[in-house]
């Protein structure tokens, strides 16, 4: 299954930048923004600004099964990158 990736940068409440990708089954900019807001609220960052300026379509790609399972269950998958609570640096 092909998924769509939205590259997202938002400023957290403490001022640091969080970089993450929103993976969706539909190429729909507004839904990607809503998914980003929902995830941000779930980690205590509900006040972070997310618009088409911060969350932009990047590319489409094939997805592994765990990502597809998440998309089927909740409509999206968040791939955490720099500055996110679940991101760890490679050694």
N, CA, C and O atoms as a GROMACS GRO file, in nm:
protein
  364
    1UNK      N    1   0.084  -0.119   0.000
    1UNK     CA    2   0.000   0.000   0.000
    1UNK      C    3   0.088   0.124   0.000
    1UNK      O    4   0.188   0.131   0.072
    2UNK      N    5   0.051   0.221  -0.080
    2UNK     CA    6   0.123   0.347  -0.084
    2UNK      C    7   0.068   0.442   0.021
    2UNK      O    8  -0.053   0.456   0.037
    3UNK      N    9   0.158   0.507   0.092
    3UNK     CA   10   0.119   0.608   0.190
    3UNK      C   11   0.177   0.742   0.148
    3UNK      O   12   0.264   0.750   0.061
    4UNK      N   13   0.128   0.847   0.211
    4UNK     CA   14   0.170   0.983   0.180
    4UNK      C   15   0.235   1.043   0.304
    4UNK      O   16   0.184   1.031   0.415
    5UNK      N   17   0.348   1.109   0.283
    5UNK     CA   18   0.430   1.160   0.392
    5UNK      C   19   0.424   1.312   0.394
    5UNK      O   20   0.447   1.378   0.293
    6UNK      N   21   0.393   1.365   0.512
    6UNK     CA   22   0.389   1.510   0.532
    6UNK      C   23   0.499   1.548   0.631
    6UNK      O   24   0.496   1.509   0.747
    7UNK      N   25   0.594   1.625   0.583
    7UNK     CA   26   0.707   1.670   0.663
    7UNK      C   27   0.658   1.785   0.752
    7UNK      O   28   0.601   1.882   0.703
    8UNK      N   29   0.682   1.772   0.883
    8UNK     CA   30   0.621   1.865   0.979
    8UNK      C   31   0.725   1.916   1.079
    8UNK      O   32   0.801   1.839   1.137
    9UNK      N   33   0.725   2.047   1.098
    9UNK     CA   34   0.810   2.114   1.196
    9UNK      C   35   0.721   2.205   1.280
    9UNK      O   36   0.653   2.292   1.225
   10UNK      N   37   0.720   2.185   1.411
   10UNK     CA   38   0.641   2.273   1.499
   10UNK      C   39   0.726   2.315   1.618
   10UNK      O   40   0.821   2.248   1.658
   11UNK      N   41   0.689   2.429   1.673
   11UNK     CA   42   0.757   2.478   1.793
   11UNK      C   43   0.682   2.429   1.916
   11UNK      O   44   0.562   2.453   1.931
   12UNK      N   45   0.753   2.360   2.004
   12UNK     CA   46   0.696   2.310   2.128
   12UNK      C   47   0.674   2.424   2.226
   12UNK      O   48   0.723   2.535   2.206
   13UNK      N   49   0.600   2.395   2.332
   13UNK     CA   50   0.571   2.496   2.433
   13UNK      C   51   0.695   2.556   2.497
   13UNK      O   52   0.694   2.672   2.538
   14UNK      N   53   0.803   2.479   2.506
   14UNK     CA   54   0.926   2.532   2.567
   14UNK      C   55   1.017   2.599   2.465
   14UNK      O   56   1.127   2.643   2.499
   15UNK      N   57   0.971   2.606   2.339
   15UNK     CA   58   1.047   2.678   2.236
   15UNK      C   59   1.132   2.592   2.144
   15UNK      O   60   1.178   2.641   2.042
   16UNK      N   61   1.155   2.466   2.177
   16UNK     CA   62   1.236   2.382   2.088
   16UNK      C   63   1.152   2.337   1.968
   16UNK      O   64   1.029   2.336   1.974
   17UNK      N   65   1.219   2.300   1.862
   17UNK     CA   66   1.152   2.257   1.740
   17UNK      C   67   1.139   2.105   1.739
   17UNK      O   68   1.234   2.032   1.767
   18UNK      N   69   1.018   2.060   1.707
   18UNK     CA   70   0.994   1.917   1.690
   18UNK      C   71   0.975   1.890   1.541
   18UNK      O   72   0.897   1.957   1.475
   19UNK      N   73   1.046   1.793   1.491
   19UNK     CA   74   1.037   1.752   1.351
   19UNK      C   75   0.981   1.611   1.348
   19UNK      O   76   1.036   1.520   1.410
   20UNK      N   77   0.872   1.593   1.276
   20UNK     CA   78   0.812   1.461   1.261
   20UNK      C   79   0.742   1.453   1.127
   20UNK      O   80   0.710   1.554   1.064
   21UNK      N   81   0.717   1.329   1.084
   21UNK     CA   82   0.643   1.306   0.960
   21UNK      C   83   0.507   1.247   0.995
   21UNK      O   84   0.496   1.161   1.082
   22UNK      N   85   0.405   1.296   0.926
   22UNK     CA   86   0.271   1.239   0.936
   22UNK      C   87   0.254   1.148   0.815
   22UNK      O   88   0.266   1.193   0.701
   23UNK      N   89   0.227   1.020   0.839
   23UNK     CA   90   0.201   0.924   0.731
   23UNK      C   91   0.050   0.903   0.724
   23UNK      O   92  -0.014   0.878   0.827
   24UNK      N   93  -0.008   0.914   0.605
   24UNK     CA   94  -0.151   0.895   0.586
   24UNK      C   95  -0.178   0.808   0.464
   24UNK      O   96  -0.093   0.794   0.377
   25UNK      N   97  -0.299   0.749   0.459
   25UNK     CA   98  -0.339   0.670   0.344
   25UNK      C   99  -0.392   0.759   0.233
   25UNK      O  100  -0.390   0.722   0.115
   26UNK      N  101  -0.441   0.877   0.270
   26UNK     CA  102  -0.498   0.970   0.173
   26UNK      C  103  -0.406   1.091   0.157
   26UNK      O  104  -0.348   1.139   0.254
   27UNK      N  105  -0.393   1.137   0.036
   27UNK     CA  106  -0.316   1.260   0.014
   27UNK      C  107  -0.412   1.378   0.033
   27UNK      O  108  -0.475   1.426  -0.061
   28UNK      N  109  -0.421   1.421   0.158
   28UNK     CA  110  -0.516   1.525   0.197
   28UNK      C  111  -0.446   1.615   0.299
   28UNK      O  112  -0.428   1.576   0.415
   29UNK      N  113  -0.409   1.734   0.257
   29UNK     CA  114  -0.332   1.825   0.342
   29UNK      C  115  -0.404   1.857   0.473
   29UNK      O  116  -0.342   1.857   0.579
   30UNK      N  117  -0.534   1.884   0.467
   30UNK     CA  118  -0.608   1.921   0.588
   30UNK      C  119  -0.617   1.806   0.687
   30UNK      O  120  -0.608   1.827   0.808
   31UNK      N  121  -0.636   1.684   0.637
   31UNK     CA  122  -0.640   1.569   0.727
   31UNK      C  123  -0.504   1.546   0.792
   31UNK      O  124  -0.496   1.511   0.909
   32UNK      N  125  -0.397   1.566   0.716
   32UNK     CA  126  -0.262   1.551   0.774
   32UNK      C  127  -0.242   1.651   0.887
   32UNK      O  128  -0.184   1.617   0.991
   33UNK      N  129  -0.288   1.773   0.868
   33UNK     CA  130  -0.277   1.876   0.973
   33UNK      C  131  -0.358   1.835   1.096
   33UNK      O  132  -0.312   1.848   1.209
   34UNK      N  133  -0.479   1.785   1.074
   34UNK     CA  134  -0.562   1.739   1.187
   34UNK      C  135  -0.497   1.624   1.261
   34UNK      O  136  -0.502   1.618   1.384
   35UNK      N  137  -0.436   1.532   1.188
   35UNK     CA  138  -0.366   1.420   1.252
   35UNK      C  139  -0.247   1.473   1.334
   35UNK      O  140  -0.224   1.427   1.446
   36UNK      N  141  -0.174   1.567   1.280
   36UNK     CA  142  -0.061   1.626   1.353
   36UNK      C  143  -0.110   1.691   1.482
   36UNK      O  144  -0.049   1.672   1.587
   37UNK      N  145  -0.219   1.766   1.474
   37UNK     CA  146  -0.274   1.831   1.594
   37UNK      C  147  -0.319   1.730   1.697
   37UNK      O  148  -0.298   1.748   1.817
   38UNK      N  149  -0.382   1.622   1.650
   38UNK     CA  150  -0.429   1.518   1.743
   38UNK      C  151  -0.310   1.455   1.815
   38UNK      O  152  -0.314   1.437   1.937
   39UNK      N  153  -0.204   1.422   1.740
   39UNK     CA  154  -0.087   1.362   1.803
   39UNK      C  155  -0.021   1.461   1.900
   39UNK      O  156   0.017   1.422   2.010
   40UNK      N  157  -0.007   1.585   1.858
   40UNK     CA  158   0.053   1.686   1.946
   40UNK      C  159  -0.025   1.699   2.076
   40UNK      O  160   0.034   1.710   2.183
   41UNK      N  161  -0.157   1.698   2.068
   41UNK     CA  162  -0.240   1.705   2.190
   41UNK      C  163  -0.214   1.584   2.279
   41UNK      O  164  -0.213   1.597   2.401
   42UNK      N  165  -0.192   1.467   2.218
   42UNK     CA  166  -0.170   1.345   2.296
   42UNK      C  167  -0.037   1.347   2.372
   42UNK      O  168  -0.020   1.272   2.468
   43UNK      N  169   0.056   1.433   2.329
   43UNK     CA  170   0.186   1.442   2.400
   43UNK      C  171   0.197   1.571   2.480
   43UNK      O  172   0.306   1.608   2.524
   44UNK      N  173   0.083   1.641   2.500
   44UNK     CA  174   0.083   1.762   2.582
   44UNK      C  175   0.125   1.888   2.510
   44UNK      O  176   0.161   1.986   2.575
   45UNK      N  177   0.120   1.887   2.378
   45UNK     CA  178   0.160   2.005   2.299
   45UNK      C  179   0.042   2.057   2.215
   45UNK      O  180   0.059   2.096   2.100
   46UNK      N  181  -0.077   2.058   2.275
   46UNK     CA  182  -0.199   2.098   2.203
   46UNK      C  183  -0.193   2.242   2.152
   46UNK      O  184  -0.263   2.275   2.056
   47UNK      N  185  -0.113   2.327   2.213
   47UNK     CA  186  -0.106   2.468   2.172
   47UNK      C  187  -0.008   2.493   2.058
   47UNK      O  188   0.001   2.605   2.008
   48UNK      N  189   0.064   2.391   2.016
   48UNK     CA  190   0.160   2.407   1.905
   48UNK      C  191   0.085   2.444   1.778
   48UNK      O  192  -0.020   2.386   1.747
   49UNK      N  193   0.138   2.540   1.705
   49UNK     CA  194   0.075   2.585   1.581
   49UNK      C  195   0.107   2.488   1.468
   49UNK      O  196   0.223   2.456   1.442
   50UNK      N  197   0.002   2.442   1.401
   50UNK     CA  198   0.019   2.353   1.286
   50UNK      C  199  -0.072   2.402   1.175
   50UNK      O  200  -0.194   2.408   1.190
   51UNK      N  201  -0.011   2.438   1.064
   51UNK     CA  202  -0.086   2.480   0.946
   51UNK      C  203  -0.015   2.422   0.823
   51UNK      O  204   0.079   2.343   0.837
   52UNK      N  205  -0.059   2.462   0.706
   52UNK     CA  206   0.008   2.413   0.585
   52UNK      C  207   0.150   2.466   0.575
   52UNK      O  208   0.230   2.417   0.496
   53UNK      N  209   0.182   2.566   0.655
   53UNK     CA  210   0.320   2.617   0.659
   53UNK      C  211   0.411   2.520   0.734
   53UNK      O  212   0.526   2.499   0.695
   54UNK      N  213   0.361   2.460   0.840
   54UNK     CA  214   0.441   2.368   0.922
   54UNK      C  215   0.432   2.222   0.878
   54UNK      O  216   0.521   2.143   0.906
   55UNK      N  217   0.325   2.187   0.809
   55UNK     CA  218   0.298   2.048   0.770
   55UNK      C  219   0.275   2.043   0.620
   55UNK      O  220   0.168   2.080   0.571
   56UNK      N  221   0.377   1.996   0.546
   56UNK     CA  222   0.370   2.000   0.400
   56UNK      C  223   0.392   1.862   0.340
   56UNK      O  224   0.474   1.782   0.388
   57UNK      N  225   0.317   1.834   0.232
   57UNK     CA  226   0.334   1.709   0.161
   57UNK      C  227   0.478   1.699   0.113
   57UNK      O  228   0.534   1.796   0.061
   58UNK      N  229   0.537   1.581   0.130
   58UNK     CA  230   0.676   1.559   0.090
   58UNK      C  231   0.685   1.458  -0.023
   58UNK      O  232   0.740   1.488  -0.129
   59UNK      N  233   0.631   1.337  -0.002
   59UNK     CA  234   0.639   1.232  -0.104
   59UNK      C  235   0.545   1.118  -0.069
   59UNK      O  236   0.484   1.117   0.038
   60UNK      N  237   0.535   1.022  -0.159
   60UNK     CA  238   0.459   0.899  -0.136
   60UNK      C  239   0.556   0.782  -0.140
   60UNK      O  240   0.658   0.788  -0.209
   61UNK      N  241   0.523   0.676  -0.067
   61UNK     CA  242   0.611   0.560  -0.062
   61UNK      C  243   0.533   0.438  -0.016
   61UNK      O  244   0.420   0.450   0.029
   62UNK      N  245   0.594   0.322  -0.028
   62UNK     CA  246   0.539   0.199   0.027
   62UNK      C  247   0.566   0.199   0.178
   62UNK      O  248   0.663   0.258   0.224
   63UNK      N  249   0.478   0.133   0.253
   63UNK     CA  250   0.493   0.133   0.398
   63UNK      C  251   0.505  -0.008   0.454
   63UNK      O  252   0.446  -0.101   0.399
   64UNK      N  253   0.582  -0.024   0.562
   64UNK     CA  254   0.590  -0.154   0.628
   64UNK      C  255   0.459  -0.186   0.703
   64UNK      O  256   0.376  -0.098   0.724
   65UNK      N  257   0.443  -0.310   0.740
   65UNK     CA  258   0.319  -0.357   0.801
   65UNK      C  259   0.282  -0.284   0.930
   65UNK      O  260   0.164  -0.254   0.952
   66UNK      N  261   0.380  -0.253   1.017
   66UNK     CA  262   0.346  -0.187   1.143
   66UNK      C  263   0.290  -0.046   1.119
   66UNK      O  264   0.201  -0.002   1.192
   67UNK      N  265   0.340   0.022   1.018
   67UNK     CA  266   0.288   0.154   0.983
   67UNK      C  267   0.147   0.140   0.927
   67UNK      O  268   0.058   0.218   0.962
   68UNK      N  269   0.126   0.043   0.841
   68UNK     CA  270  -0.007   0.020   0.784
   68UNK      C  271  -0.108  -0.015   0.892
   68UNK      O  272  -0.222   0.032   0.887
   69UNK      N  273  -0.068  -0.095   0.990
   69UNK     CA  274  -0.158  -0.130   1.100
   69UNK      C  275  -0.201  -0.006   1.176
   69UNK      O  276  -0.319   0.009   1.209
   70UNK      N  277  -0.107   0.083   1.204
   70UNK     CA  278  -0.139   0.208   1.275
   70UNK      C  279  -0.234   0.294   1.191
   70UNK      O  280  -0.330   0.349   1.245
   71UNK      N  281  -0.208   0.304   1.063
   71UNK     CA  282  -0.294   0.385   0.976
   71UNK      C  283  -0.435   0.326   0.971
   71UNK      O  284  -0.533   0.401   0.971
   72UNK      N  285  -0.446   0.194   0.966
   72UNK     CA  286  -0.578   0.130   0.964
   72UNK      C  287  -0.652   0.153   1.095
   72UNK      O  288  -0.774   0.170   1.094
   73UNK      N  289  -0.579   0.155   1.207
   73UNK     CA  290  -0.642   0.171   1.338
   73UNK      C  291  -0.679   0.315   1.369
   73UNK      O  292  -0.789   0.341   1.418
   74UNK      N  293  -0.588   0.409   1.342
   74UNK     CA  294  -0.614   0.547   1.383
   74UNK      C  295  -0.613   0.649   1.270
   74UNK      O  296  -0.636   0.767   1.293
   75UNK      N  297  -0.587   0.603   1.149
   75UNK     CA  298  -0.592   0.693   1.034
   75UNK      C  299  -0.459   0.759   1.000
   75UNK      O  300  -0.449   0.827   0.898
   76UNK      N  301  -0.358   0.739   1.084
   76UNK     CA  302  -0.227   0.802   1.060
   76UNK      C  303  -0.120   0.730   1.140
   76UNK      O  304  -0.149   0.647   1.227
   77UNK      N  305   0.004   0.762   1.108
   77UNK     CA  306   0.120   0.716   1.184
   77UNK      C  307   0.214   0.834   1.194
   77UNK      O  308   0.235   0.906   1.096
   78UNK      N  309   0.272   0.856   1.311
   78UNK     CA  310   0.370   0.964   1.331
   78UNK      C  311   0.508   0.902   1.340
   78UNK      O  312   0.536   0.818   1.425
   79UNK      N  313   0.595   0.947   1.249
   79UNK     CA  314   0.735   0.906   1.251
   79UNK      C  315   0.812   1.018   1.318
   79UNK      O  316   0.832   1.124   1.259
   80UNK      N  317   0.857   0.993   1.441
   80UNK     CA  318   0.920   1.097   1.521
   80UNK      C  319   1.066   1.115   1.482
   80UNK      O  320   1.142   1.019   1.471
   81UNK      N  321   1.103   1.240   1.461
   81UNK     CA  322   1.240   1.276   1.426
   81UNK      C  323   1.295   1.369   1.534
   81UNK      O  324   1.261   1.352   1.651
   82UNK      N  325   1.377   1.463   1.498
   82UNK     CA  326   1.446   1.550   1.595
   82UNK      C  327   1.348   1.626   1.685
   82UNK      O  328   1.248   1.681   1.640
   83UNK      N  329   1.382   1.625   1.814
   83UNK     CA  330   1.309   1.706   1.911
   83UNK      C  331   1.180   1.644   1.962
   83UNK      O  332   1.110   1.707   2.042
   84UNK      N  333   1.146   1.524   1.918
   84UNK     CA  334   1.023   1.458   1.961
   84UNK      C  335   1.052   1.368   2.082
   84UNK      O  336   1.164   1.321   2.099
   85UNK      N  337   0.950   1.346   2.166
   85UNK     CA  338   0.974   1.267   2.286
   85UNK      C  339   1.018   1.124   2.260
   85UNK      O  340   1.090   1.066   2.342
   86UNK      N  341   0.978   1.063   2.148
   86UNK     CA  342   1.016   0.925   2.120
   86UNK      C  343   1.138   0.910   2.032
   86UNK      O  344   1.173   0.798   1.994
   87UNK      N  345   1.204   1.020   1.997
   87UNK     CA  346   1.319   1.014   1.907
   87UNK      C  347   1.447   0.991   1.986
   87UNK      O  348   1.472   1.057   2.087
   88UNK      N  349   1.527   0.898   1.937
   88UNK     CA  350   1.659   0.878   1.996
   88UNK      C  351   1.762   0.895   1.887
   88UNK      O  352   1.739   0.858   1.772
   89UNK      N  353   1.875   0.949   1.922
   89UNK     CA  354   1.982   0.972   1.824
   89UNK      C  355   2.053   0.842   1.791
   89UNK      O  356   2.075   0.758   1.877
   90UNK      N  357   2.088   0.829   1.666
   90UNK     CA  358   2.167   0.712   1.624
   90UNK      C  359   2.307   0.723   1.680
   90UNK      O  360   2.360   0.834   1.693
   91UNK      N  361   2.366   0.612   1.713
   91UNK     CA  362   2.502   0.615   1.766
   91UNK      C  363   2.601   0.586   1.661
   91UNK      O  364   2.721   0.584   1.688
   0.00000   0.00000   0.00000
